[in-house]
mmCIF file of C-alpha atoms in Angstrom:
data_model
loop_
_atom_site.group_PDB
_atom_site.id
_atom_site.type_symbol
_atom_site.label_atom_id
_atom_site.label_comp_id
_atom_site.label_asym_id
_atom_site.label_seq_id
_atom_site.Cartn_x
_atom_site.Cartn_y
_atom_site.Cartn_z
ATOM 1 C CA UNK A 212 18.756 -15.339 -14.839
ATOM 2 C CA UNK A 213 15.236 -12.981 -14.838
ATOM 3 C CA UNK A 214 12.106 -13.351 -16.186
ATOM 4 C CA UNK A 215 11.338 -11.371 -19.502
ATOM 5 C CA UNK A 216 7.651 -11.921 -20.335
ATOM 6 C CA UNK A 217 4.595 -13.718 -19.098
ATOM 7 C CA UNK A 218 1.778 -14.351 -21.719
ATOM 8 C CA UNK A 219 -1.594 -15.398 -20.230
ATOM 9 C CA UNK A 220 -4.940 -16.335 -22.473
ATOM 10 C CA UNK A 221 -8.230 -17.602 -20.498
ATOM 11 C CA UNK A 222 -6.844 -18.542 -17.431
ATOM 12 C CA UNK A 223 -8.358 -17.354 -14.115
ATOM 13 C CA UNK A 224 -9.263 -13.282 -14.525
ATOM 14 C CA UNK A 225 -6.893 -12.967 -17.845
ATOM 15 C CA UNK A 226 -9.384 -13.610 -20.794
ATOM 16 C CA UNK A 227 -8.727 -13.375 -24.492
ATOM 17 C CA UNK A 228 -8.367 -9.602 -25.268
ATOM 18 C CA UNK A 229 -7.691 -7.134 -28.131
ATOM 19 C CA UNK A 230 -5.036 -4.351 -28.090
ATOM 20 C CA UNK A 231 -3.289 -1.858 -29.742
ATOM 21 C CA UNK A 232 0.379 -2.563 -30.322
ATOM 22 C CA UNK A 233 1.129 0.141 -27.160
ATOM 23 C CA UNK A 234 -0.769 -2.051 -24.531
ATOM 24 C CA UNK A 235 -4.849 0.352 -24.283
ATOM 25 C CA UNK A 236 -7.233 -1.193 -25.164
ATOM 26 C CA UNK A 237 -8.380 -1.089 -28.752
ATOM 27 C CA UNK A 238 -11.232 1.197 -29.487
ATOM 28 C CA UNK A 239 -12.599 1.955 -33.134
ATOM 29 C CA UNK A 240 -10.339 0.807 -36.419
ATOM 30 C CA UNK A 241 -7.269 -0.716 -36.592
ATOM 31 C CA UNK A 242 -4.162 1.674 -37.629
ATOM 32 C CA UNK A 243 -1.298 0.825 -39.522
ATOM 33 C CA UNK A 244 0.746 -1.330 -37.884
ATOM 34 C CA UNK A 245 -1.845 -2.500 -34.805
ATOM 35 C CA UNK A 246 -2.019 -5.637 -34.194
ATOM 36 C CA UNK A 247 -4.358 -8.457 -32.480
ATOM 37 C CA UNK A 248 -3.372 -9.882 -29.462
ATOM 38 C CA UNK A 249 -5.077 -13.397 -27.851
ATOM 39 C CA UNK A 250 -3.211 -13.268 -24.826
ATOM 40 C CA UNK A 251 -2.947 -10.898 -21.887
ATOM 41 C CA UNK A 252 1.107 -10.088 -21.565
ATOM 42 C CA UNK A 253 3.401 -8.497 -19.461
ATOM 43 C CA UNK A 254 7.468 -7.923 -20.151
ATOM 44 C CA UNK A 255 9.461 -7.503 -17.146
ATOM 45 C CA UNK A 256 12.630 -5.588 -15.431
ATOM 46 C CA UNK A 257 15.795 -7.333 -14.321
ATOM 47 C CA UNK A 258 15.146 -5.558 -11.328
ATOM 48 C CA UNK A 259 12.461 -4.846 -8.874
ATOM 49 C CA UNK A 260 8.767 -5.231 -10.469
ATOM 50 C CA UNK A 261 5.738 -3.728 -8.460
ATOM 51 C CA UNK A 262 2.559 -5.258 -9.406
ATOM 52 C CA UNK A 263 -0.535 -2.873 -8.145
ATOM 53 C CA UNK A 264 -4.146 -2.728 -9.175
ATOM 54 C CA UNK A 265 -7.723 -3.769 -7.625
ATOM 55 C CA UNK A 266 -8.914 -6.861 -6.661
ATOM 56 C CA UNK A 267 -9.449 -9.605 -8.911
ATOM 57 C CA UNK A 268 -6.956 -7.975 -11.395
ATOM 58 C CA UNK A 269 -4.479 -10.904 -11.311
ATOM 59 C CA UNK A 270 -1.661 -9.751 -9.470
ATOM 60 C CA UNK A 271 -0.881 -13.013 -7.058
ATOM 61 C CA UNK A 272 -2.446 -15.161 -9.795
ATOM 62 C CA UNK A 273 0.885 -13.863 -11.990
ATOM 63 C CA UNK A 274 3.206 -14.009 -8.763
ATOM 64 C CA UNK A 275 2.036 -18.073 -8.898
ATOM 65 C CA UNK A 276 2.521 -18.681 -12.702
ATOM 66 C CA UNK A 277 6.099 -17.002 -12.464
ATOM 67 C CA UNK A 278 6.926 -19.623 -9.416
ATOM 68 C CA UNK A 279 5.117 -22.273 -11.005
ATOM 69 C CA UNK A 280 7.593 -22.100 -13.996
ATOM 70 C CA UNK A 281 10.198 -21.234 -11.955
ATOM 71 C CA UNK A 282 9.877 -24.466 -9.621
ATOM 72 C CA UNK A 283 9.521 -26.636 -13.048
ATOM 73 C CA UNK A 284 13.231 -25.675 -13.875
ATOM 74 C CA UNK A 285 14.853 -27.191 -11.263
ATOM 75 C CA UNK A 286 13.216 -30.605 -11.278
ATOM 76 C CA UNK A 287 13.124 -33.782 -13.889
ATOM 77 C CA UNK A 288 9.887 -34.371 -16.102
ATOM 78 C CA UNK A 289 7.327 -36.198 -13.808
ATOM 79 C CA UNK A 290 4.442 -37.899 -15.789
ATOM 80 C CA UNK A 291 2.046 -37.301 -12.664
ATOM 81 C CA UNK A 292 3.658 -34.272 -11.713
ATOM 82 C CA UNK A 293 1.547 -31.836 -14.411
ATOM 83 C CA UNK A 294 -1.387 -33.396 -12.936
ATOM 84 C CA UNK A 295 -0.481 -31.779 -9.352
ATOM 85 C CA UNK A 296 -0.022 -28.192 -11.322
ATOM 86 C CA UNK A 297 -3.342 -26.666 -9.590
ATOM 87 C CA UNK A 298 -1.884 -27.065 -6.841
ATOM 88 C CA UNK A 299 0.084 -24.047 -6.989
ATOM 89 C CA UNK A 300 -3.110 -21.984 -7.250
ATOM 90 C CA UNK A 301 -5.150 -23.461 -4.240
ATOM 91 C CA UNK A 302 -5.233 -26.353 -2.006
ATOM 92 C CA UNK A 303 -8.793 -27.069 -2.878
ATOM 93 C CA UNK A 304 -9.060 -27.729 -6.869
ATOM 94 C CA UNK A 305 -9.251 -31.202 -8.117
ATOM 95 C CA UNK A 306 -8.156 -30.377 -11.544
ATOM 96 C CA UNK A 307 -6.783 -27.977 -13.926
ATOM 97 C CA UNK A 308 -10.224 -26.859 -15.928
ATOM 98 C CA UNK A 309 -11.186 -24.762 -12.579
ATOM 99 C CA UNK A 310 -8.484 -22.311 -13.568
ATOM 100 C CA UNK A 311 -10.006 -21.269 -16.736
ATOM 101 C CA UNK A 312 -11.402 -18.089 -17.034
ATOM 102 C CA UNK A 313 -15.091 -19.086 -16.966
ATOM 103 C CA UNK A 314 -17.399 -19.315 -20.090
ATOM 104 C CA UNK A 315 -14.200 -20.008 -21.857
ATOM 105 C CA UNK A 316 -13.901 -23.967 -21.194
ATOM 106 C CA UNK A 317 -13.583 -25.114 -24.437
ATOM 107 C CA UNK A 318 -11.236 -21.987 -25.791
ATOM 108 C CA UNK A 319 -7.352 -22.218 -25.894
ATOM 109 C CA UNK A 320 -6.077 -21.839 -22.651
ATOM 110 C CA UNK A 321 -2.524 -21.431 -21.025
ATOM 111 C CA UNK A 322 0.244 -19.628 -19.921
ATOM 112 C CA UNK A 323 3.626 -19.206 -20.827
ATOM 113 C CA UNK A 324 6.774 -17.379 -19.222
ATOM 114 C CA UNK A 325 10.132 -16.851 -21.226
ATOM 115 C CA UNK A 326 13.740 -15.245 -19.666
ATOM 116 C CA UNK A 327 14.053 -14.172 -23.228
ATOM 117 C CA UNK A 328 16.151 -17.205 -24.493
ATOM 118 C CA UNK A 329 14.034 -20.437 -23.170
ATOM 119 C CA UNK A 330 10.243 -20.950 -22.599
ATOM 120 C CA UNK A 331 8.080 -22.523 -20.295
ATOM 121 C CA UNK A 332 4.541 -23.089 -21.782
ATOM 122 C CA UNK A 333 2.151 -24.941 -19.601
ATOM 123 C CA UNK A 334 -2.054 -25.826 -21.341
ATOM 124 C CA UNK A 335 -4.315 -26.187 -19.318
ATOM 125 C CA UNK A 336 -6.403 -27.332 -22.625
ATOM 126 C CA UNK A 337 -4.173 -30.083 -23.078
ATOM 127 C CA UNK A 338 -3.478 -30.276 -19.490
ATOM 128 C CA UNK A 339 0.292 -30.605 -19.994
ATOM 129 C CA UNK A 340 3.478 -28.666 -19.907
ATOM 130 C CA UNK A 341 4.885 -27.885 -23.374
ATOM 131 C CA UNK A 342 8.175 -26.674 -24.363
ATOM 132 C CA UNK A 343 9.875 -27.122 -21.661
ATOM 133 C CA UNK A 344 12.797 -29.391 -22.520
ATOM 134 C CA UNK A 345 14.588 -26.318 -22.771
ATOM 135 C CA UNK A 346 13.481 -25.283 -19.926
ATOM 136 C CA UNK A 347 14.188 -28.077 -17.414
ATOM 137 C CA UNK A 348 17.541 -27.701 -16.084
ATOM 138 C CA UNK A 349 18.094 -24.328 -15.907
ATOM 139 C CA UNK A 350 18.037 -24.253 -12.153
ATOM 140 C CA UNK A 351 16.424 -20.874 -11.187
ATOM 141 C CA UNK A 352 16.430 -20.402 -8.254
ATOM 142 C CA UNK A 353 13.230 -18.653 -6.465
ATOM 143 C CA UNK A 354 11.582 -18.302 -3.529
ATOM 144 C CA UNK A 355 7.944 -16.647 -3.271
ATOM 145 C CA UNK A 356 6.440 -15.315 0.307
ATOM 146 C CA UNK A 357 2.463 -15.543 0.221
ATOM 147 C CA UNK A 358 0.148 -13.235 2.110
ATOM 148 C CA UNK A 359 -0.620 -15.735 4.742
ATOM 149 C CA UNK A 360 1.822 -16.335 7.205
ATOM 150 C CA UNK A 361 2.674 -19.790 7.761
ATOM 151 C CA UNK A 362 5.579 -20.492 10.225
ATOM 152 C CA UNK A 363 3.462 -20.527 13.499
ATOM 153 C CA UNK A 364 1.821 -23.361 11.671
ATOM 154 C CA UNK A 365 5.047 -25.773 10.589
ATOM 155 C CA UNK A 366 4.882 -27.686 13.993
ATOM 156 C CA UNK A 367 4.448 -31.247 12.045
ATOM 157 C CA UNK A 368 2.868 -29.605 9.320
ATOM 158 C CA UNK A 369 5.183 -31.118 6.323
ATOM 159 C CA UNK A 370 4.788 -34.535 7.759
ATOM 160 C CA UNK A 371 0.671 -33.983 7.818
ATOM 161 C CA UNK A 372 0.853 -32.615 4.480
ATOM 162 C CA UNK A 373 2.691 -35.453 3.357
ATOM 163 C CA UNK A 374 -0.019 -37.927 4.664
ATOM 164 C CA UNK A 375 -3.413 -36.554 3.902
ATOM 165 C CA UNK A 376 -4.841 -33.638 1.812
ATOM 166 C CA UNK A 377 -4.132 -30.414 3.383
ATOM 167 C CA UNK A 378 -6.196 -27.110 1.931
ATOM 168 C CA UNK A 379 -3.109 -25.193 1.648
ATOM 169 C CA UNK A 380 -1.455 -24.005 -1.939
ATOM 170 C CA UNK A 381 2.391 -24.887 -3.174
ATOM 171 C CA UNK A 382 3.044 -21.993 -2.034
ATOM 172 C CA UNK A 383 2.119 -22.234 1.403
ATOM 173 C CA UNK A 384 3.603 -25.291 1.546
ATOM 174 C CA UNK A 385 7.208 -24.295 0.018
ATOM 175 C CA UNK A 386 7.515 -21.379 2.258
ATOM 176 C CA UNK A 387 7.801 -23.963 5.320
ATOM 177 C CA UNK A 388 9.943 -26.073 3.547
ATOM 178 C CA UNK A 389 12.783 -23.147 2.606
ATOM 179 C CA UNK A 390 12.341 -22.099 5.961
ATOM 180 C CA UNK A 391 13.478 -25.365 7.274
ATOM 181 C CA UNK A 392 16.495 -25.646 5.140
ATOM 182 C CA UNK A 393 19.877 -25.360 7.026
ATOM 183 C CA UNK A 394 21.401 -22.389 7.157
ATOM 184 C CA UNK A 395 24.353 -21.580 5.073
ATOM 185 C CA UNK A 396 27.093 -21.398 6.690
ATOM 186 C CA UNK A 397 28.441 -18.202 5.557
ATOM 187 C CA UNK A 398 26.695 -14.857 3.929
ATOM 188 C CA UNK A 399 27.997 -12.564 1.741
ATOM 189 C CA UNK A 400 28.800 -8.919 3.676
ATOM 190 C CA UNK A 401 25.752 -7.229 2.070
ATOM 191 C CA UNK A 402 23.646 -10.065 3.349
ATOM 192 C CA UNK A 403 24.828 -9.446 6.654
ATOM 193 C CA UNK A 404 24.383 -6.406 6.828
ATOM 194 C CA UNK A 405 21.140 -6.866 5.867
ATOM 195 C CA UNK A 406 20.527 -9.701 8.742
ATOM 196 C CA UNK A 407 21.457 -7.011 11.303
ATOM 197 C CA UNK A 408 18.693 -4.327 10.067
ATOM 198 C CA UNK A 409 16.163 -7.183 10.415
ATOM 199 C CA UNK A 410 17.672 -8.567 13.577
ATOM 200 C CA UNK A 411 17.137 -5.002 14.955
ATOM 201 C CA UNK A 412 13.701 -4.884 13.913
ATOM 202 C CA UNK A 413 12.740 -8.184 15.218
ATOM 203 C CA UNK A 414 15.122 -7.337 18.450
ATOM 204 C CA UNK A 415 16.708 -11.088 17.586
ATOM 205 C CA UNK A 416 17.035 -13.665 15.148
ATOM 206 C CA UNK A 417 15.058 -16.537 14.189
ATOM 207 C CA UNK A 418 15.905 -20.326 14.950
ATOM 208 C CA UNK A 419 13.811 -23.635 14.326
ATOM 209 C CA UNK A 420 13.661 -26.279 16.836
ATOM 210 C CA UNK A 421 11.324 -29.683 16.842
ATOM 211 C CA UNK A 422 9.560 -28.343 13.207
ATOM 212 C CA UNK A 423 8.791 -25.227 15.968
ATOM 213 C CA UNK A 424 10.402 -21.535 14.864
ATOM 214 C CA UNK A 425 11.060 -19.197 17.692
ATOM 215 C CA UNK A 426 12.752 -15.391 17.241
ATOM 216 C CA UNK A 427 15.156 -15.639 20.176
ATOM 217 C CA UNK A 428 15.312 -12.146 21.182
ATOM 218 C CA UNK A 429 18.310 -9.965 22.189
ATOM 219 C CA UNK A 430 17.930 -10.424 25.848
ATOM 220 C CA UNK A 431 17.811 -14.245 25.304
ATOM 221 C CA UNK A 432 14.167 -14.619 25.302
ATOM 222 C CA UNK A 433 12.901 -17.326 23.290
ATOM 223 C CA UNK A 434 9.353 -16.120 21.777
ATOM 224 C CA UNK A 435 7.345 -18.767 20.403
ATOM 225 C CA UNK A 436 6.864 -17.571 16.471
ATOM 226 C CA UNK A 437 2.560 -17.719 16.606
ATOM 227 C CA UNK A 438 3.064 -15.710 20.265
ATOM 228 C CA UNK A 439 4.875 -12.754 17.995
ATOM 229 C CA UNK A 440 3.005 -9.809 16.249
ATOM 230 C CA UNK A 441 2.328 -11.023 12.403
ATOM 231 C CA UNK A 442 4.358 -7.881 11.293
ATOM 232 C CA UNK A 443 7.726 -9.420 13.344
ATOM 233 C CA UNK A 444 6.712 -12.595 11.581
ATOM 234 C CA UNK A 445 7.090 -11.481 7.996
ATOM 235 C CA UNK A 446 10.570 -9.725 8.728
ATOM 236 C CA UNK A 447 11.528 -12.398 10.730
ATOM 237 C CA UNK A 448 10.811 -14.909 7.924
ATOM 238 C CA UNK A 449 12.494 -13.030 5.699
ATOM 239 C CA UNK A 450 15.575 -12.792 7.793
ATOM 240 C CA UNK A 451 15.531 -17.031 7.680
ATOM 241 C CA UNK A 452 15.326 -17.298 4.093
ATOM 242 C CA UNK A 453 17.921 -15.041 4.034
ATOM 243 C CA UNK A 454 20.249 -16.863 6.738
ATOM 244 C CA UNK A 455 19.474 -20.040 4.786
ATOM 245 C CA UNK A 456 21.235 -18.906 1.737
ATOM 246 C CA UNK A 457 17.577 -19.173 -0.769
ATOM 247 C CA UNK A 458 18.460 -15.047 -1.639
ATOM 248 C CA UNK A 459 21.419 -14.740 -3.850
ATOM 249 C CA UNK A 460 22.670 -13.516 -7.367
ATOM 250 C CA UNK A 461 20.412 -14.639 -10.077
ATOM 251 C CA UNK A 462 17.613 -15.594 -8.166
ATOM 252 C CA UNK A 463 14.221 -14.707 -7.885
ATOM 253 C CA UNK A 464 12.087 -13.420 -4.916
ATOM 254 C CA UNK A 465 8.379 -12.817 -5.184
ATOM 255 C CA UNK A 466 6.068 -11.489 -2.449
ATOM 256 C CA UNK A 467 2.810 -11.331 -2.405
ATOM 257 C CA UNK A 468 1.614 -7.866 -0.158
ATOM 258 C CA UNK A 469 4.772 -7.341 1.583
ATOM 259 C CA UNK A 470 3.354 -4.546 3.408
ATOM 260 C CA UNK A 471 0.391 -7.011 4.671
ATOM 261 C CA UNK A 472 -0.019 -6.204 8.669
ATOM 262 C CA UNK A 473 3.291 -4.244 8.448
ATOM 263 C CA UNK A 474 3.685 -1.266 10.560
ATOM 264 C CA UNK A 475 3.999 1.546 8.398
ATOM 265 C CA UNK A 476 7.009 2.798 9.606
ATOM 266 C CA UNK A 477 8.508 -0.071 8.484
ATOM 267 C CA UNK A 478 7.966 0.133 4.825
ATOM 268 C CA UNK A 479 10.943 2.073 4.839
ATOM 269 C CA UNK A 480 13.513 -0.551 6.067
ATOM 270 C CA UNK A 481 11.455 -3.373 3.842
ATOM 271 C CA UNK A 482 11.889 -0.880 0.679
ATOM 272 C CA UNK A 483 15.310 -0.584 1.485
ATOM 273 C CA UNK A 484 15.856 -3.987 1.400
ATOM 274 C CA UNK A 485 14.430 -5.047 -1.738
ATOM 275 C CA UNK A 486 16.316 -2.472 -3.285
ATOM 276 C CA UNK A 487 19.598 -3.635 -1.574
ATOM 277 C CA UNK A 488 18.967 -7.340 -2.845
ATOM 278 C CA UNK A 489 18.082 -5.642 -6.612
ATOM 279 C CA UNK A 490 21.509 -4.460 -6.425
ATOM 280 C CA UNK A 491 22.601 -7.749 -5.788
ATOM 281 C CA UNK A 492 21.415 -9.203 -9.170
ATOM 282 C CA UNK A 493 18.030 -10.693 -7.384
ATOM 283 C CA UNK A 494 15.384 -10.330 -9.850
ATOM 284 C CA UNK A 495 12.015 -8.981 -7.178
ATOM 285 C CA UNK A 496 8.311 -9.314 -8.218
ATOM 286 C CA UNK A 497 6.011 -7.925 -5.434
ATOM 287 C CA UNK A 498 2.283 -7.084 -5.674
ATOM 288 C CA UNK A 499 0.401 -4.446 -3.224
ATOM 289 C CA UNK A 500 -2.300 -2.872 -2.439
ATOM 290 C CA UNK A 501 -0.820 0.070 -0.821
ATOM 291 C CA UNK A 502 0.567 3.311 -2.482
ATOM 292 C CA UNK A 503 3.114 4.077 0.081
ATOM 293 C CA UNK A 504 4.839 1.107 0.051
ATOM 294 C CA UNK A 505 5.046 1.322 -3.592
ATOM 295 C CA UNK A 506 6.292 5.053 -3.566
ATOM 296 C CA UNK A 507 8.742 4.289 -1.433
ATOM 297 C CA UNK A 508 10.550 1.773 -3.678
ATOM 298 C CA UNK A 509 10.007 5.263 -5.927
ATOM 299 C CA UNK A 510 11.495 7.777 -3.845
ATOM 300 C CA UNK A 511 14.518 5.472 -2.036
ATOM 301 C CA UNK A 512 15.890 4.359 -5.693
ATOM 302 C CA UNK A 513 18.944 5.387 -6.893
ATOM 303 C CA UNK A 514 19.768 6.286 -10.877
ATOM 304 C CA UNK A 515 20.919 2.594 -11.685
ATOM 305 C CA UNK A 516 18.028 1.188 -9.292
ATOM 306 C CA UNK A 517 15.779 -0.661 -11.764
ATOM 307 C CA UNK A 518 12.217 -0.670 -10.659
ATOM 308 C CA UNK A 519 9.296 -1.132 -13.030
ATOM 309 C CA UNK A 520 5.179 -0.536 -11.734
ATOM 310 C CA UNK A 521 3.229 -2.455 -13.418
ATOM 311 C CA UNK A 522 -0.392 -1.404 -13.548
ATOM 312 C CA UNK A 523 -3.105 -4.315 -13.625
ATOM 313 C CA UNK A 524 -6.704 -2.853 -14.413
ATOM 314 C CA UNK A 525 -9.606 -3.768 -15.524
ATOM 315 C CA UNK A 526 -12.146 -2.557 -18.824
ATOM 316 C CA UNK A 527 -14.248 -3.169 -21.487
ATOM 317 C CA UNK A 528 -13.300 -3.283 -25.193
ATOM 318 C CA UNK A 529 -15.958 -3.880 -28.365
ATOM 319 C CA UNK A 530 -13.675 -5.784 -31.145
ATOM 320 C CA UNK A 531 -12.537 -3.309 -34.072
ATOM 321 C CA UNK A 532 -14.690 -1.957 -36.577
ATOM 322 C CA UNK A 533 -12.720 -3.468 -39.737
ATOM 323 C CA UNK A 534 -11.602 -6.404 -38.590
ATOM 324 C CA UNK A 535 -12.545 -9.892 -41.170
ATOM 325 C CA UNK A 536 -16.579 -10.322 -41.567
ATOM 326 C CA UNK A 537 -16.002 -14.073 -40.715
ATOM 327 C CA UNK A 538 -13.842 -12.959 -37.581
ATOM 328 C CA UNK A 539 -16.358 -10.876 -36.435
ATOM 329 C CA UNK A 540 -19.168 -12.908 -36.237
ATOM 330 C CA UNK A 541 -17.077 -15.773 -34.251
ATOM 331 C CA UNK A 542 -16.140 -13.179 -31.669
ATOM 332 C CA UNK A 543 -18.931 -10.639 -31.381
ATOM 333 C CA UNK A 544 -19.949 -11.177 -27.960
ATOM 334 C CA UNK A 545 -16.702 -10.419 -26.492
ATOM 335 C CA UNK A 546 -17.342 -7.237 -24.673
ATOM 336 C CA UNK A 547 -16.872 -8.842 -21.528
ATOM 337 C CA UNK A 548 -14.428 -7.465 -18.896
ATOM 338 C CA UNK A 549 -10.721 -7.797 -19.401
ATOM 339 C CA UNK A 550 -7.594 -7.397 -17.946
ATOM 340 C CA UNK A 551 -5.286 -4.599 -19.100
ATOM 341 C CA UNK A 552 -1.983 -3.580 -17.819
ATOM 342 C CA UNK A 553 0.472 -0.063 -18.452
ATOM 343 C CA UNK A 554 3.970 -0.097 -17.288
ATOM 344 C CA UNK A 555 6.329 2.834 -15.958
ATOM 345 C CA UNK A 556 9.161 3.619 -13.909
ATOM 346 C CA UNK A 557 7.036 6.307 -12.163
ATOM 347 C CA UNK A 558 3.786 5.578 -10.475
ATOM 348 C CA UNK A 559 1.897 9.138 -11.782
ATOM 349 C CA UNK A 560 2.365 7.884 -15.157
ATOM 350 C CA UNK A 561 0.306 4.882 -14.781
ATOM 351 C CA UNK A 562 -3.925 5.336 -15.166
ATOM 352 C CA UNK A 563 -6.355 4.335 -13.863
ATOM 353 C CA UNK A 564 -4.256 4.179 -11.057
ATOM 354 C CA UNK A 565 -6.754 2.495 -7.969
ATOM 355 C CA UNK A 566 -4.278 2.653 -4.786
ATOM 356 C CA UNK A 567 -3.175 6.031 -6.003
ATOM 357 C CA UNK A 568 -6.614 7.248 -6.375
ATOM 358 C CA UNK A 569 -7.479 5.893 -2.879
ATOM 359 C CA UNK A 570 -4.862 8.008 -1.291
ATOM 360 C CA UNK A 571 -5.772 11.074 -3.041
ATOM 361 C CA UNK A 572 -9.760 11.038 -1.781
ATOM 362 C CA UNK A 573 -7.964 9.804 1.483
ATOM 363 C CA UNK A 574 -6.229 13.238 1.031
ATOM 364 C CA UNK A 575 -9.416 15.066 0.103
ATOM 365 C CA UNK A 576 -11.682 14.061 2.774
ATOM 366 C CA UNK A 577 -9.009 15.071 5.484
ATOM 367 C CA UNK A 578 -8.974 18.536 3.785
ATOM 368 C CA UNK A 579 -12.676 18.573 3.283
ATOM 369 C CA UNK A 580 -12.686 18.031 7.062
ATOM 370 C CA UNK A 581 -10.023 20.526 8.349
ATOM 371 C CA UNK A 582 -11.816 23.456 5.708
ATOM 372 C CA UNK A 583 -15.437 22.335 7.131
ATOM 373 C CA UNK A 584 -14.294 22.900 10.590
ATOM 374 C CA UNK A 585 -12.367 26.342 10.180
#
């Protein structure tokens, strides 16, 4: 199971938009065959998918749609459940209007996400999940890390969260409950071997105690998990999702800034591993901010490796020249900034590139400096 497509109109950054059949943005008259698009939409790999671009371009707001849907498969309708939706987003929103792209409240908006045979379609006009009964059932199986770390924080969290109104997301919230899961009791050899790379990273594994997770280290220490360095954290959470069975074929991981207060040396090993899992037949959505991260999934790749960058930018686009007199008129204030988005299995191919860009001036100023000083 992997997610195809996502298809995104007025919802957060992702506003109605115009485009050329090949994804630019449309400029000047329409050509034969060009067609209008409504939504903003991205088609996926089977494999690894690197989301990258500048703030406020969308990236963890897609990472959260695709878990959203995701979630929605594996449980029974709930009449008050689609009224809980936001909650996926943030802690803090009372109701689903707050996600619309603003100036657009009374437009059409929504999101849907497709594997290519079934669809999950969720208003936010009609505040309600549509075609889904197709959806429901099919059991995928996903697990998405956010940015902020949240295991030093599970000492009676769940129970709090279950009482009053905590400002923390779904996502938040899941991550503590996966990590609390029992561990399966076996993994397959790959995993394992896997497990040990972390486990020598870490210098231990991870075990919970009292709603309290602790990385007892090789020489029997037992380190409190908010007394480790944040880096340690995020392998050694991954190493307990891992251990508790949530990673295997057909399932999805998503991870928001992997690289997040990572040493760098590390991106490496974490590369390694994503691609390791990819070979598993685990479907991978990540977005970053950093180019090195995202070259190494580039450079440590193999030829049946499948891993897709998908560029998130934003730009301006006037409406066509010829479009219908009537359709004009509706729609000729939208000039406003939109969301675009190129896609490529090799990172110079994609522009405006913004982390790429970064580096290079990065680059240039270092030069600059060692010419200047000659």
């Amino acid at each position: 199971m992997s997610i195809k497509r996502i298809t995104v109109t007025d919802v957060m950054a992702f506003q109605r938009q115009w485009r050329r059949n090949n994804g630019d943005p449309k400029s000047g008259t329409l050509a034969a065959g060009d067609k209008l698009y409504e939504s903003f939409e991205l088609c996926f790999s089977n494999g690894i998918n690197v989301l990258i671009g500048e703030n406020g371009t969308g990236k963890t707001t897609i990472l959260k749609m695709i878990y959203a849907a995701t979630q929605w498969s594996n449980e029974k309708n709930n009449p008050g459940k689609t009224d809980r939706f936001h909650k996926y987003f943030s802690g803090n929103l009372v109701d689903t209007d707050l996600l619309k792209y603003k100036g657009h409240g009374d437009s059409l908006s929504g999101f849907e996400v497709s594997d290519g045979s079934h669809i999950f379609n969720y208003s936010l006009s009609h505040r309600a999940i549509i075609n889904f009964d197709n959806w429901v059932g099919l059991n995928i199986q996903s697990v998405m890390i956010p940015t902020t770390e949240m295991l030093s924080h599970s000492k009676g969290f769940l129970a709090l969260n279950a009482k009053y109104k905590m400002p923390f997301d779904g996502t938040q919230v899941d991550i503590i409950v996966n990590a609390s899961l029992p561990e399966a009791r076996e993994v397959p050899a790959y995993m394992q071997n896997i497990l040990n790379r972390i486990s020598d990273a870490i210098d231990g594994e991870v075990i919970q105690e009292d709603d309290t997770f602790y990385v007892i280290k090789k020489d029997g220490r037992k380190i409190d998990f908010s007394l480790e360095a944040e880096g340690i954290r995020k392998l050694a959470l991954l190493w307990k999702l891992i251990r508790n069975g949530l990673l295997e074929k057909d399932s999805i991981l998503l991870w928001d800034e992997p690289e997040s207060n990572l040493n760098p040396e590390l991106f490496p090993l974490v590369a390694e591993i994503l691609l390791e899992l990819e070979r598993n037949g685990i479907q991978i959505f990540v977005a970053t901010h950093s180019y090195n991260f995202a070259k190494y999934l580039e450079i440590l790749r193999t030829d049946r490796d499948q891993v897709q960058f998908h560029n998130l930018y934003k730009g301006t686009s006037d409406l066509p020249e010829n479009l219908d007199s009537t359709f004009r008129n509706e729609n000729e204030s939208e000039t406003e900034t939109e969301i675009y988005s190129q896609s490529a299995y090799r990172m110079e191919e994609l522009q405006p590139n913004h982390i790429m860009n970064a580096d290079e001036e990065l680059l240039d100023l270092v030069y600059r400096e060692k010419v200047g000083g000659n």
